[in-house]
């Protein structure tokens, strides 16, 4: 029976991966969870899981540092890095990887990862060799280069957010967000199909967004540029923003009207 360890300092993502893997790969047994790199290394050495899902950024020891130690010790499981880096950068090394998961992974993407892992394990069983050492070396080289490039280009950039939706916590890719709207202590997150809540001041949220993709249009509103359909005027002469995938109309305050002069 294949076994796995999940290492991530965000318990929400650990629980999310466990629930999705239980659906996609019921035979896979999750034998350990770790919330920092040192504990993950200790548990891998003690339990020898077939697969390790490793977050890149963990307290004490990063996923890359942990994988380096596994490689040196020749006890590497199949490693799947869990990253928050942009798709354009990840594409550059996809051919070299055991696999990676961009946070938050979709079920379809995780399903492709599961199929790849199954093929790797089957091949190792067939020829009796350790499955991961050579592939892990290529993956680490590519990930190290990609990490340095992304940290230099986009420090602190938000690629996904955790948001409350009823009693559930949703992991929402920033690409899904149509707009944010501040409400007292919370910020509402609107996608095409859902409205969720996050506890983060709008100013802090704005600092983590790509300014070329998200515009602040009002003191309490930030909108994704690609979802803007156009503008209109109401009977009071105010400018309202129309959206492509939602019926909502968003008020544009005078301070931000210059953004729409070309429309």
Tab-separated table of N, CA and C in Angstrom, residues 29 39-40 44 71 76 81 95 106 128 147-148 150 153 159 166 177-178 192 220 225 232 241 244 260:
chain	number	residue	atom	x	y	z
A	29	UNK	N	-2.357	5.818	1.853
A	29	UNK	CA	-2.492	6.013	3.301
A	29	UNK	C	-1.622	7.180	3.753
A	39	UNK	N	10.446	18.518	11.625
A	39	UNK	CA	9.560	17.396	11.952
A	39	UNK	C	9.315	16.526	10.724
A	40	UNK	N	9.194	17.163	9.564
A	40	UNK	CA	8.976	16.385	8.340
A	40	UNK	C	10.150	15.464	8.072
A	44	UNK	N	9.953	11.399	8.015
A	44	UNK	CA	10.303	10.654	6.790
A	44	UNK	C	11.362	9.601	7.096
A	71	UNK	N	18.014	13.810	-0.469
A	71	UNK	CA	18.812	13.395	-1.619
A	71	UNK	C	20.194	12.929	-1.160
A	76	UNK	N	15.255	9.180	-0.479
A	76	UNK	CA	14.204	10.086	-0.927
A	76	UNK	C	12.936	9.350	-1.330
A	81	UNK	N	6.449	19.014	-4.694
A	81	UNK	CA	6.533	20.327	-4.069
A	81	UNK	C	5.195	21.030	-4.170
A	95	UNK	N	8.527	19.744	-17.311
A	95	UNK	CA	8.999	18.508	-17.916
A	95	UNK	C	9.974	17.773	-17.022
A	106	UNK	N	-6.330	22.402	-7.909
A	106	UNK	CA	-7.683	21.967	-8.253
A	106	UNK	C	-7.731	20.445	-8.206
A	128	UNK	N	12.741	-2.696	-9.607
A	128	UNK	CA	13.361	-2.855	-8.294
A	128	UNK	C	14.316	-1.761	-7.894
A	147	UNK	N	12.588	29.620	-7.611
A	147	UNK	CA	12.309	30.323	-6.358
A	147	UNK	C	13.046	31.645	-6.294
A	148	UNK	N	14.325	31.627	-6.664
A	148	UNK	CA	15.107	32.861	-6.637
A	148	UNK	C	14.534	33.896	-7.598
A	150	UNK	N	11.403	34.205	-8.675
A	150	UNK	CA	10.109	34.720	-8.224
A	150	UNK	C	10.234	35.602	-7.007
A	153	UNK	N	11.289	38.919	-8.187
A	153	UNK	CA	10.342	39.637	-9.036
A	153	UNK	C	9.077	40.045	-8.314
A	159	UNK	N	-0.961	34.736	-4.237
A	159	UNK	CA	-1.392	33.900	-5.350
A	159	UNK	C	-2.674	33.146	-5.020
A	166	UNK	N	-19.535	30.177	4.781
A	166	UNK	CA	-20.368	29.453	5.734
A	166	UNK	C	-19.480	28.850	6.820
A	177	UNK	N	-10.739	35.503	-8.470
A	177	UNK	CA	-11.370	36.641	-7.796
A	177	UNK	C	-11.816	37.686	-8.817
A	178	UNK	N	-13.072	38.130	-8.679
A	178	UNK	CA	-13.586	39.202	-9.543
A	178	UNK	C	-13.442	40.552	-8.837
A	192	UNK	N	-17.023	34.194	-9.542
A	192	UNK	CA	-18.184	34.093	-10.428
A	192	UNK	C	-19.358	33.409	-9.757
A	220	UNK	N	-13.374	51.247	-0.520
A	220	UNK	CA	-13.586	49.888	-0.020
A	220	UNK	C	-13.679	48.826	-1.093
A	225	UNK	N	-8.978	43.612	-13.140
A	225	UNK	CA	-9.138	44.346	-14.399
A	225	UNK	C	-9.725	43.464	-15.490
A	232	UNK	N	-20.855	52.731	-16.824
A	232	UNK	CA	-22.100	53.405	-17.171
A	232	UNK	C	-22.322	54.536	-16.158
A	241	UNK	N	-19.322	50.572	-12.489
A	241	UNK	CA	-18.549	49.594	-13.241
A	241	UNK	C	-19.395	48.358	-13.498
A	244	UNK	N	-18.072	41.310	-16.185
A	244	UNK	CA	-18.367	40.314	-17.207
A	244	UNK	C	-19.145	39.120	-16.664
A	260	UNK	N	-10.415	55.148	-15.932
A	260	UNK	CA	-11.379	54.744	-16.951
A	260	UNK	C	-11.553	55.798	-18.046
